[in-house]
PDB file of C-alpha atoms in Angstrom:
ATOM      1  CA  UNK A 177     124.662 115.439 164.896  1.00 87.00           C
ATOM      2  CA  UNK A 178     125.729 113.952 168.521  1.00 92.00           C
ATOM      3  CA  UNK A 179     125.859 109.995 169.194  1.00 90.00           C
ATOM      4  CA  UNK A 180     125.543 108.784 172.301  1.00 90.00           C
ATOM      5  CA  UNK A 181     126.756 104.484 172.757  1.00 85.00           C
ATOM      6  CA  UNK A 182     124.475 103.435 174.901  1.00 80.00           C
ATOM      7  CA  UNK A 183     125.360  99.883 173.669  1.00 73.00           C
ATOM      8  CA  UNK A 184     125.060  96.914 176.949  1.00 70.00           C
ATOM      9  CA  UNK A 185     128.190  95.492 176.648  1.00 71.00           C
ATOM     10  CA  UNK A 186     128.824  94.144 179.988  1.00 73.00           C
ATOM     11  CA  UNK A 187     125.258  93.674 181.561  1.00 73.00           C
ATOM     12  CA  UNK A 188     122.400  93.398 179.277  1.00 69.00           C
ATOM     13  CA  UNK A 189     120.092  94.831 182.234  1.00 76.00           C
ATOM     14  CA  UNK A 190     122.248  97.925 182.126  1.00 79.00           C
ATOM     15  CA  UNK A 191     119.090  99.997 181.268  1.00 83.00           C
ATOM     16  CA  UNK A 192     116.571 100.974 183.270  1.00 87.00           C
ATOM     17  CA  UNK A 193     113.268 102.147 181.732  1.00 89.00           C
ATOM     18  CA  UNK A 194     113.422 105.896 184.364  1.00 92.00           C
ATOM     19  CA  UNK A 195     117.521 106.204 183.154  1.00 91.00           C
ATOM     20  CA  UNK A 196     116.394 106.206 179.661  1.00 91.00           C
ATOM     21  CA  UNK A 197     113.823 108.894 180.219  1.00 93.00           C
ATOM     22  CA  UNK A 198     115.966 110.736 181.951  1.00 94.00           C
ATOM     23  CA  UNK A 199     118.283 110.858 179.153  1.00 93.00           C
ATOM     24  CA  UNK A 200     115.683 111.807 176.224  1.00 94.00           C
ATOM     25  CA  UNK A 201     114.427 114.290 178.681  1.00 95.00           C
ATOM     26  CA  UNK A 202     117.782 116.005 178.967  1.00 96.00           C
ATOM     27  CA  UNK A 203     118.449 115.547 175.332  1.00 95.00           C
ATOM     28  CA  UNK A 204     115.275 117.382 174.626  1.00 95.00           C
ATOM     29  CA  UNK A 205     116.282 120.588 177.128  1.00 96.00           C
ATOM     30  CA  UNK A 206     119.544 120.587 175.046  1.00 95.00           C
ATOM     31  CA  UNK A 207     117.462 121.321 172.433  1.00 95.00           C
ATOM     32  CA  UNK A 208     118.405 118.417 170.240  1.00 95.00           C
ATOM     33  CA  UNK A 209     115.176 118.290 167.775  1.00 94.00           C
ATOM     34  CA  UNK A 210     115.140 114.229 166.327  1.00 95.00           C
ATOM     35  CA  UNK A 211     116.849 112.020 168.895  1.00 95.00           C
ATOM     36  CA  UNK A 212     116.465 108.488 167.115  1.00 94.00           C
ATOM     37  CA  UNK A 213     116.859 105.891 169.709  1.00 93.00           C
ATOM     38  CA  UNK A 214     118.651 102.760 167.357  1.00 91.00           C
ATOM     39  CA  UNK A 215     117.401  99.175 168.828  1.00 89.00           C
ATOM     40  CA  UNK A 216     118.632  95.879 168.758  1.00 84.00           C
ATOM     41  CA  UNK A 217     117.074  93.482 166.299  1.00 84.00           C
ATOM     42  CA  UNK A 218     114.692  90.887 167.263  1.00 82.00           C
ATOM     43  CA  UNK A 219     111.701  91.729 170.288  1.00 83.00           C
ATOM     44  CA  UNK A 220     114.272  91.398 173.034  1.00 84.00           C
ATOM     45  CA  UNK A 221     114.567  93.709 176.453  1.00 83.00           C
ATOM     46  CA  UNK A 222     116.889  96.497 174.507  1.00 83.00           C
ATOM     47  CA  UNK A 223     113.614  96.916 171.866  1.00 88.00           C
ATOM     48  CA  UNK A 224     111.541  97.563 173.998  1.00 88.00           C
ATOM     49  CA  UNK A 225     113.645 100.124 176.170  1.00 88.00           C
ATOM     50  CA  UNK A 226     113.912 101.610 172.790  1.00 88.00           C
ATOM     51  CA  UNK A 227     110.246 102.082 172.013  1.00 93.00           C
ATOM     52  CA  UNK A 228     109.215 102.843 174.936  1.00 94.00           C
ATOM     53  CA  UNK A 229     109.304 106.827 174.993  1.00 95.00           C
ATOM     54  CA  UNK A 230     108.458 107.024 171.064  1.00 96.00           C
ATOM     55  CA  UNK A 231     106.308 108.965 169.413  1.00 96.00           C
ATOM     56  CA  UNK A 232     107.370 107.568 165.910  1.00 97.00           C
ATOM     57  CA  UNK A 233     108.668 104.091 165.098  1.00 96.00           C
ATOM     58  CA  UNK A 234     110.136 103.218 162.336  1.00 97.00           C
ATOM     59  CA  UNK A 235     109.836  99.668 161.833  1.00 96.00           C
ATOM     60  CA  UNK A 236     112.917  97.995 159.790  1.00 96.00           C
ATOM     61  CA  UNK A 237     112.056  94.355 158.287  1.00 96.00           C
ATOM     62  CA  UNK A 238     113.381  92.198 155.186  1.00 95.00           C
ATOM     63  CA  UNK A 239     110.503  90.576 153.269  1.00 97.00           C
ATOM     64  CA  UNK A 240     111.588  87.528 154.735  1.00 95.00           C
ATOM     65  CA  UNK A 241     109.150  85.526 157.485  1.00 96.00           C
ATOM     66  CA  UNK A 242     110.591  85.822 160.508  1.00 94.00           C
ATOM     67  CA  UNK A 243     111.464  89.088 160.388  1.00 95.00           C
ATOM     68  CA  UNK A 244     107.942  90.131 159.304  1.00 96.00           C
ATOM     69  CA  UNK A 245     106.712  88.446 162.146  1.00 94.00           C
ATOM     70  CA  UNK A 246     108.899  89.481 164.728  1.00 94.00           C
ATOM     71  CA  UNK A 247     107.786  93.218 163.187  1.00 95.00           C
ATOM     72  CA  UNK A 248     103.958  92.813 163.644  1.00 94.00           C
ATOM     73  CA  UNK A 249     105.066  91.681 167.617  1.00 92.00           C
ATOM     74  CA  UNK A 250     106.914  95.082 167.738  1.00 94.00           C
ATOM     75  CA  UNK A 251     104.121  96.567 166.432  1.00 94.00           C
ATOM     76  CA  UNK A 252     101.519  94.535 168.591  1.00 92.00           C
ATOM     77  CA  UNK A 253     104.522  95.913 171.724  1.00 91.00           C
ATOM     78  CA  UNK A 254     104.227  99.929 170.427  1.00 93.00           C
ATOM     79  CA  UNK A 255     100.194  99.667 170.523  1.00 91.00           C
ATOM     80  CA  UNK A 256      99.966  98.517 173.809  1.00 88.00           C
ATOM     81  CA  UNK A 257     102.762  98.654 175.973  1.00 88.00           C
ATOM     82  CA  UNK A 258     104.209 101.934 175.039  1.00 92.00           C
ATOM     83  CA  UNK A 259     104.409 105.337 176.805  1.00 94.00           C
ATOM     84  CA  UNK A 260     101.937 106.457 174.272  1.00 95.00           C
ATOM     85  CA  UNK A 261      99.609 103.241 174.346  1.00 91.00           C
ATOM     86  CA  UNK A 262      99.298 103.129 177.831  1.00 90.00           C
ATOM     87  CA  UNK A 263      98.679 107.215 178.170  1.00 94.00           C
ATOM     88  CA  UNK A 264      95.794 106.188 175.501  1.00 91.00           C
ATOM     89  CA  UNK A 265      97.769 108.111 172.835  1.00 93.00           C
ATOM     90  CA  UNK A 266      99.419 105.943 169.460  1.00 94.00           C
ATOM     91  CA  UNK A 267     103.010 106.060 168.269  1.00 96.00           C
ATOM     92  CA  UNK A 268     103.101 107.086 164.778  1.00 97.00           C
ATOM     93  CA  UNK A 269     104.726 104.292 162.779  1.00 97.00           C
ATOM     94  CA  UNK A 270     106.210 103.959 159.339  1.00 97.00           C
ATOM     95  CA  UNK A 271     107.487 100.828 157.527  1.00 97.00           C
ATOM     96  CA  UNK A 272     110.993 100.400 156.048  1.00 98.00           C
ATOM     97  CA  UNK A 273     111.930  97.236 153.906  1.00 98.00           C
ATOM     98  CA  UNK A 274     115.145  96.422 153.532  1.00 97.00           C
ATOM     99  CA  UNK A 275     116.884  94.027 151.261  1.00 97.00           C
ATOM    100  CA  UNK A 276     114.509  94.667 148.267  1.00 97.00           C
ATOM    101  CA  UNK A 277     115.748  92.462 145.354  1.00 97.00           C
ATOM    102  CA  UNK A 278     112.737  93.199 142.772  1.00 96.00           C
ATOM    103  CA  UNK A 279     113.739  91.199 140.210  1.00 96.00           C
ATOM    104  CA  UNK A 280     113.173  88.023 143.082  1.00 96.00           C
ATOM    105  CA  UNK A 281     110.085  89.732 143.766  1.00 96.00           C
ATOM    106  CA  UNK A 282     109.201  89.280 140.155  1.00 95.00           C
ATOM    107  CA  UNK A 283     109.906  85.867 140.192  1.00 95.00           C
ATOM    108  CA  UNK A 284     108.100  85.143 142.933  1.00 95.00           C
ATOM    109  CA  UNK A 285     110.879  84.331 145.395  1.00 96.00           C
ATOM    110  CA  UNK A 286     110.440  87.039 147.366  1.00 97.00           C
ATOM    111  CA  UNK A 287     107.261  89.015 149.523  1.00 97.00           C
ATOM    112  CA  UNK A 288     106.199  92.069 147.624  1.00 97.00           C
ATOM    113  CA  UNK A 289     106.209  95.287 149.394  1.00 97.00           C
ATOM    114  CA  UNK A 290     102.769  94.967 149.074  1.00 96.00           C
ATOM    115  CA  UNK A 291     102.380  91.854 150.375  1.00 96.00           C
ATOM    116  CA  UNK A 292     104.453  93.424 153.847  1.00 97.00           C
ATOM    117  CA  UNK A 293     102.258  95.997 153.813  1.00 96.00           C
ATOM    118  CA  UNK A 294      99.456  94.108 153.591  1.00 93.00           C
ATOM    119  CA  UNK A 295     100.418  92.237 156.114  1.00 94.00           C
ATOM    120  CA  UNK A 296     101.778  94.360 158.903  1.00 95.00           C
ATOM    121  CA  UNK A 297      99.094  96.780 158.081  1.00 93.00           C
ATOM    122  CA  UNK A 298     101.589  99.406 158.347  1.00 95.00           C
ATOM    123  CA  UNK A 299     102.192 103.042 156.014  1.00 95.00           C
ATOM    124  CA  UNK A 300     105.567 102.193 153.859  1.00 97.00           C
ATOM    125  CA  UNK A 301     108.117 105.013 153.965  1.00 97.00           C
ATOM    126  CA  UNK A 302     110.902 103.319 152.398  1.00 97.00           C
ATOM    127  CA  UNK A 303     112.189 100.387 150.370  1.00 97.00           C
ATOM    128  CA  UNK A 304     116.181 100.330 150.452  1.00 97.00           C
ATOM    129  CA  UNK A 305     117.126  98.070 147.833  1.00 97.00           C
ATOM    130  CA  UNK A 306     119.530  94.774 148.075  1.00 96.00           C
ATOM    131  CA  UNK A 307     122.488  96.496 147.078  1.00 96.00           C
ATOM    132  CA  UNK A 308     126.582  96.215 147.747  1.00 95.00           C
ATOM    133  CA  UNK A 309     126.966  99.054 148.821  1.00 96.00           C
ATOM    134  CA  UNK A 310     125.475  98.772 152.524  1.00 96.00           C
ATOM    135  CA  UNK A 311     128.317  95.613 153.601  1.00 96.00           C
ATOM    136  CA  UNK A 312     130.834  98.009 151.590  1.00 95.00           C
ATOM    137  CA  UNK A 313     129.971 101.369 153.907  1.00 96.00           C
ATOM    138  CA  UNK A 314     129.073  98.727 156.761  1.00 95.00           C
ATOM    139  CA  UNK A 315     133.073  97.692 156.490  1.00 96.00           C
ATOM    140  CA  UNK A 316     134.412 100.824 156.290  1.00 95.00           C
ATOM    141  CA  UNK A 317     132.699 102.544 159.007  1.00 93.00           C
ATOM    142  CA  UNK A 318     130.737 104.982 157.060  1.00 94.00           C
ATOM    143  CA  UNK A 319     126.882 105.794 156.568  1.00 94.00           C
ATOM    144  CA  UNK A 320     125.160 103.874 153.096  1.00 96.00           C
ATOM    145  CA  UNK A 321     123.354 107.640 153.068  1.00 96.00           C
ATOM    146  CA  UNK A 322     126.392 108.963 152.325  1.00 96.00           C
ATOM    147  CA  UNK A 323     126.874 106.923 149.088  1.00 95.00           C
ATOM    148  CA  UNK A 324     124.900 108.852 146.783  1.00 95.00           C
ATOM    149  CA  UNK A 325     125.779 106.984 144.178  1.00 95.00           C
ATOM    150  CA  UNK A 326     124.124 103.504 145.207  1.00 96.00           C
ATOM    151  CA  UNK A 327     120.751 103.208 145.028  1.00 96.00           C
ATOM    152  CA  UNK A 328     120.443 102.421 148.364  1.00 97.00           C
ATOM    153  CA  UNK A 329     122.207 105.387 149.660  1.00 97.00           C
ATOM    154  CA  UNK A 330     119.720 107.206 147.310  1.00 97.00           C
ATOM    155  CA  UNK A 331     116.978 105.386 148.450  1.00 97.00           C
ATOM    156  CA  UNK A 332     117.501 105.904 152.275  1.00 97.00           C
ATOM    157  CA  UNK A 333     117.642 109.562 151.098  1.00 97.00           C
ATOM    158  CA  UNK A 334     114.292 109.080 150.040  1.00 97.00           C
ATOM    159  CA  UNK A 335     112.831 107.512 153.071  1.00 97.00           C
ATOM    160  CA  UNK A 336     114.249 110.538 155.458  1.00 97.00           C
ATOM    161  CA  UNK A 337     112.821 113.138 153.263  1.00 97.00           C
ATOM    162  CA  UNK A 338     109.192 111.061 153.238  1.00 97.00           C
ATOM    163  CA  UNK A 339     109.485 111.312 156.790  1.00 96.00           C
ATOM    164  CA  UNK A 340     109.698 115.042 156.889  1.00 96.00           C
ATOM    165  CA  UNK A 341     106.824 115.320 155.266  1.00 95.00           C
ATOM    166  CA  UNK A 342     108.275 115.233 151.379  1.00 96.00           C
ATOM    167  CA  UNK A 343     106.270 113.057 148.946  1.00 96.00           C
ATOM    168  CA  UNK A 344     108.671 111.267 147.215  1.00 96.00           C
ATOM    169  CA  UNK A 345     107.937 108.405 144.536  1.00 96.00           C
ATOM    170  CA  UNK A 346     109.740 104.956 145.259  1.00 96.00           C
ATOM    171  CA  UNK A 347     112.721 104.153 143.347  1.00 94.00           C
ATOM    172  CA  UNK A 348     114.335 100.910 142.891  1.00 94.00           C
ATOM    173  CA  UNK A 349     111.339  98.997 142.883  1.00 94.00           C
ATOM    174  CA  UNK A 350     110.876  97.251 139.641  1.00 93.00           C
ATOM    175  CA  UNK A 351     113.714  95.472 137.696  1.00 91.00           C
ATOM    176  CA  UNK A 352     116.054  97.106 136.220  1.00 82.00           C
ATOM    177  CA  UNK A 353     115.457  96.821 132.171  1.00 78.00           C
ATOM    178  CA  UNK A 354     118.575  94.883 130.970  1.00 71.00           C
ATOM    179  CA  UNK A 355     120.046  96.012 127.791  1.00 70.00           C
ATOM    180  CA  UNK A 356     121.020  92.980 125.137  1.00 68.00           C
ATOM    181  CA  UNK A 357     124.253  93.772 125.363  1.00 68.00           C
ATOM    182  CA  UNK A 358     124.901  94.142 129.349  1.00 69.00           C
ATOM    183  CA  UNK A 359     123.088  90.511 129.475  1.00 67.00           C
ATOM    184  CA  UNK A 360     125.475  88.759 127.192  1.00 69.00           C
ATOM    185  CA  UNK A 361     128.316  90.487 129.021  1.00 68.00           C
ATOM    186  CA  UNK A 362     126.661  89.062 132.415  1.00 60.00           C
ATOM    187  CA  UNK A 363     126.532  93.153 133.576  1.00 50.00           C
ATOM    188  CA  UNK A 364     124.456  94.119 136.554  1.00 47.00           C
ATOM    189  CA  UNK A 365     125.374  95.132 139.970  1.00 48.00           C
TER     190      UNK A 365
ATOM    191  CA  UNK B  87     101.750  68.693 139.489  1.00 44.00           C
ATOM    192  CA  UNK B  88      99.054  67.550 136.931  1.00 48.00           C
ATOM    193  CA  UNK B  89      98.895  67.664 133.006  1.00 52.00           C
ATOM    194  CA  UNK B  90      96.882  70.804 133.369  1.00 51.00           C
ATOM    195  CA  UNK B  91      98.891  72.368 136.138  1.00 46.00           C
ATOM    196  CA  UNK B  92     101.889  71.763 133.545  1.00 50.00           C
ATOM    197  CA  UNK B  93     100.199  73.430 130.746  1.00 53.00           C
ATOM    198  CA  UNK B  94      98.905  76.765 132.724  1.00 53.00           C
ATOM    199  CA  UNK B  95     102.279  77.357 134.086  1.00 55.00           C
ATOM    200  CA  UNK B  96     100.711  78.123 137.559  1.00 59.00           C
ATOM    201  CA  UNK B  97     102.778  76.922 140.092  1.00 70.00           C
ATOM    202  CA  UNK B  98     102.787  78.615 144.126  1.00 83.00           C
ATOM    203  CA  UNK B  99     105.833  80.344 144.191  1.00 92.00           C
ATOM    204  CA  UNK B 100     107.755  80.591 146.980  1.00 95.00           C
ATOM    205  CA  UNK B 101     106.732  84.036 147.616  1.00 95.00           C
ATOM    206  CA  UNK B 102     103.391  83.095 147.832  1.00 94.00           C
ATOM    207  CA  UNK B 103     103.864  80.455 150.283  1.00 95.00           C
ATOM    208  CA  UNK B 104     105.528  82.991 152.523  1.00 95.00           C
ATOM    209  CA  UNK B 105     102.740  84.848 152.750  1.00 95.00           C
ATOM    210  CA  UNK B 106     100.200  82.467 153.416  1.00 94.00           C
ATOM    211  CA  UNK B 107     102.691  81.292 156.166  1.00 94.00           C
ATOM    212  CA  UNK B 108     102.980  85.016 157.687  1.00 94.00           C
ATOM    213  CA  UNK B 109      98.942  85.394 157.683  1.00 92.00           C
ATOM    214  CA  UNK B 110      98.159  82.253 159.629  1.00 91.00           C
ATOM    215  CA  UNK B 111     101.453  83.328 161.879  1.00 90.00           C
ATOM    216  CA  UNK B 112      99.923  86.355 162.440  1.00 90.00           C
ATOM    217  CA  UNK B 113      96.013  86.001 162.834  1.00 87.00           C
ATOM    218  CA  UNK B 114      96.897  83.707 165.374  1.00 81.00           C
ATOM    219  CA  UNK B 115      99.462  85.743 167.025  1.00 85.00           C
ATOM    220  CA  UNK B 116      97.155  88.216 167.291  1.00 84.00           C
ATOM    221  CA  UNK B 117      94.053  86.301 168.200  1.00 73.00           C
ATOM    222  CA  UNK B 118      95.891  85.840 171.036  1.00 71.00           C
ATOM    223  CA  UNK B 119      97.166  89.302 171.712  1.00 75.00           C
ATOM    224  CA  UNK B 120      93.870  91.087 171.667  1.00 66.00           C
ATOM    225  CA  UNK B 121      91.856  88.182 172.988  1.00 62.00           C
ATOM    226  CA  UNK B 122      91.035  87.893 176.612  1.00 65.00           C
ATOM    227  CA  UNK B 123      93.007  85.966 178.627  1.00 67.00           C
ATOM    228  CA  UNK B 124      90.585  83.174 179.324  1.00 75.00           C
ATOM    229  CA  UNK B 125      90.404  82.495 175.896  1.00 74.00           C
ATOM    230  CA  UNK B 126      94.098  79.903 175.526  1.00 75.00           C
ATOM    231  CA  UNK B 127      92.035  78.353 178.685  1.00 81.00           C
ATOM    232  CA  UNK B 128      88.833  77.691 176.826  1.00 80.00           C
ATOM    233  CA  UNK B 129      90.023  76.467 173.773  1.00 79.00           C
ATOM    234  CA  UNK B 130      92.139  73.869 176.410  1.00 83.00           C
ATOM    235  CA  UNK B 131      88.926  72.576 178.187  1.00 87.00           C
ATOM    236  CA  UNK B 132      86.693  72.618 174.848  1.00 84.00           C
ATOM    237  CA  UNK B 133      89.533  70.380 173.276  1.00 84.00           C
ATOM    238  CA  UNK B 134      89.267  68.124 176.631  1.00 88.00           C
ATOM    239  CA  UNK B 135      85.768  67.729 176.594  1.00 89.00           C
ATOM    240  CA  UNK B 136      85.767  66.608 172.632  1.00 85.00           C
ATOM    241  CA  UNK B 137      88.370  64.552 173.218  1.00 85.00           C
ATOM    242  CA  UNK B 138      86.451  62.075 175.599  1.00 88.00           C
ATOM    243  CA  UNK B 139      83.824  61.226 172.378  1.00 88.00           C
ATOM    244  CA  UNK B 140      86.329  62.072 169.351  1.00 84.00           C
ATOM    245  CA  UNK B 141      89.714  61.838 168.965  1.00 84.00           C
ATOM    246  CA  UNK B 142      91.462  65.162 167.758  1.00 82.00           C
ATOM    247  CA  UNK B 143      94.426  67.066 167.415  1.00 80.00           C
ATOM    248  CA  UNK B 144      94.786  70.457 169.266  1.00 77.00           C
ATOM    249  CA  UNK B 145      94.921  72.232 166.053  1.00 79.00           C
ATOM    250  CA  UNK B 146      91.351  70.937 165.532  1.00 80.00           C
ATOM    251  CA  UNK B 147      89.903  73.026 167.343  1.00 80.00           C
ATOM    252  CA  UNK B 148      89.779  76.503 167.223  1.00 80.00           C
ATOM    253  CA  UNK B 149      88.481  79.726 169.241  1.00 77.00           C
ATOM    254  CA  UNK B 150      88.137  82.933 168.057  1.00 76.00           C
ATOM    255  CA  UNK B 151      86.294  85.946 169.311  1.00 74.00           C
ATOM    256  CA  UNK B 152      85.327  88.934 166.850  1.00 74.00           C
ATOM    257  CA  UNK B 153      84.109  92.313 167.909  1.00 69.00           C
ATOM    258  CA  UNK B 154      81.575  94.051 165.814  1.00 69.00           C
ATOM    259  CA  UNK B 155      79.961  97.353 167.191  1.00 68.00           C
ATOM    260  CA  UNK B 156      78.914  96.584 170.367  1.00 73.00           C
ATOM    261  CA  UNK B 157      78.947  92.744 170.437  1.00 75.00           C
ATOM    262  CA  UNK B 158      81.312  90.092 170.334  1.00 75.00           C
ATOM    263  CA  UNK B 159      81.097  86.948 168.832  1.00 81.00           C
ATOM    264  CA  UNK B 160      83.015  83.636 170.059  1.00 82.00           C
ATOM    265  CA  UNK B 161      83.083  81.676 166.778  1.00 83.00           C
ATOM    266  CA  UNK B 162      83.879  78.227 167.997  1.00 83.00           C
ATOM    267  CA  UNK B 163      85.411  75.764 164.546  1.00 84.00           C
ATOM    268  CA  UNK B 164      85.968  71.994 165.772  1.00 84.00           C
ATOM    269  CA  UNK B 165      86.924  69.714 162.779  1.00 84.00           C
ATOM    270  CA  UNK B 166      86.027  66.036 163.371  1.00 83.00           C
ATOM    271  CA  UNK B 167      87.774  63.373 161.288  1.00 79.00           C
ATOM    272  CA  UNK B 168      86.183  61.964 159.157  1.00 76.00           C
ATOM    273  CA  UNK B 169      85.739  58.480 160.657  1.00 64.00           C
TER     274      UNK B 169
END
């Protein structure tokens, strides 16, 4: 695996839509078979540059509202201003949901993956639990995926191999069942 | 909340709200996404035009247009109050 920083620190117009296409096009004759193009949060310039030369998108939200919402205006960006959209053609996308706290769902203080779904109208490949593990790889600099002992490094584990192709069942998606004892000894995560 | 509303235990969660907030958001959002362009304009000069006779809110009126097959329909909603 090869990273390329293609991060705008000093000008946020760094970018040009041709210089990025150039780029993926000279990735691909390297022979480099996934190049995953990370974008910025949020429906800004840098997300679009992103999407632009996609074929699939892989659309990252938290059931929370604005982030849903700034997700179905990605979404409303990939079917109609993208390469694909305007050559007629679709970009394939996927749904991820980060964040997941089930037991909140449960409660009701939280949107369901269902209720994303339902709303964005959009094929779920993943739900990465809320879990203390991502800040803890986050701060040391190393990939969540690589925890295979957190759930959420297990569950991002999952998505990747549903989008190969794999048909994997969801994990993490109910609450946990508490036993008596971890209750009264305030257990958990 | 009411004496029956306290008995049945049904109360909107939070959750709930969210997504009624998110579908309005959205239908709207993409009303105006897939709409023609004219369509912001019209609901602008229909609102006008009521509001010489009635006096309404913006959100009182609303435009929509709906394809089906081959034809579209504008559906046109303008809620008078009540006196």
């Amino acid at each position: 695996m090869s990273i390329l920083a293609a991060s705008q620190t000093k000008d946020k117009d760094a970018l040009t839509e041709e210089g990025v296409g150039q780029v993926l096009d000279e990735l691909a004759e390297l022979g480099f078979e996934y190049i995953v193009c990370d974008s910025p949060a949020g429906i800004e310039r840098g997300a679009t540059m992103a999407l632009h030369f996609a074929d699939h998108a892989v659309i990252v939200t938290n059931p929370e509202v604005s982030s849903v919402r700034d997700s179905d205006r990605i979404l409303g960006i990939l079917q109609s201003k993208s390469k694909r959209a305007k050559e007629g053609g679709k970009v394939h996308e996927h749904l991820l949901i980060t964040r997941y706290d089930p037991v909140r769902v449960e409660n009701g203080e939280m949107l369901s993956k269902e209720d994303v779904c339902d709303i964005l109208a959009v094929k779920l490949i993943g739900v990465i639990p809320e879990s203390k593990a991502v800040l803890k790889a986050s701060n040391t600099g190393a990939p969540v995926i690589l925890d295979q002992d957190s759930d959420a490094g297990l569950a991002y584990s999952d998505s990747v191999a549903r989008f190969l192709g794999e048909d994997r069942p969801m994990r993490f998606v109910t609450p946990r069942k508490q036993g008596l004892l971890s209750r009264i000894l305030g257990g958990g995560d | 909340m009411g004496l029956f509303g306290l008995f049945s235990g049904k109360k909107k969660t939070s959750a709930a709200a969210a997504k009624e907030r998110l579908q309005i958001l959205i239908s709207h959002e993409r009303q105006n996404r897939q709409g023609p362009d004219f369509l912001p304009d019209l609901q602008r000069d229909i609102l006008d035009v009521v509001k010489k006779y009635v006096a309404i809110r913006e959100d009182h009126v609303s435009v929509r247009l709906d394809r089906t097959g081959d034809a579209s329909v504008l559906e046109l909603n303008v809620t008078l109050p009540e006196n």
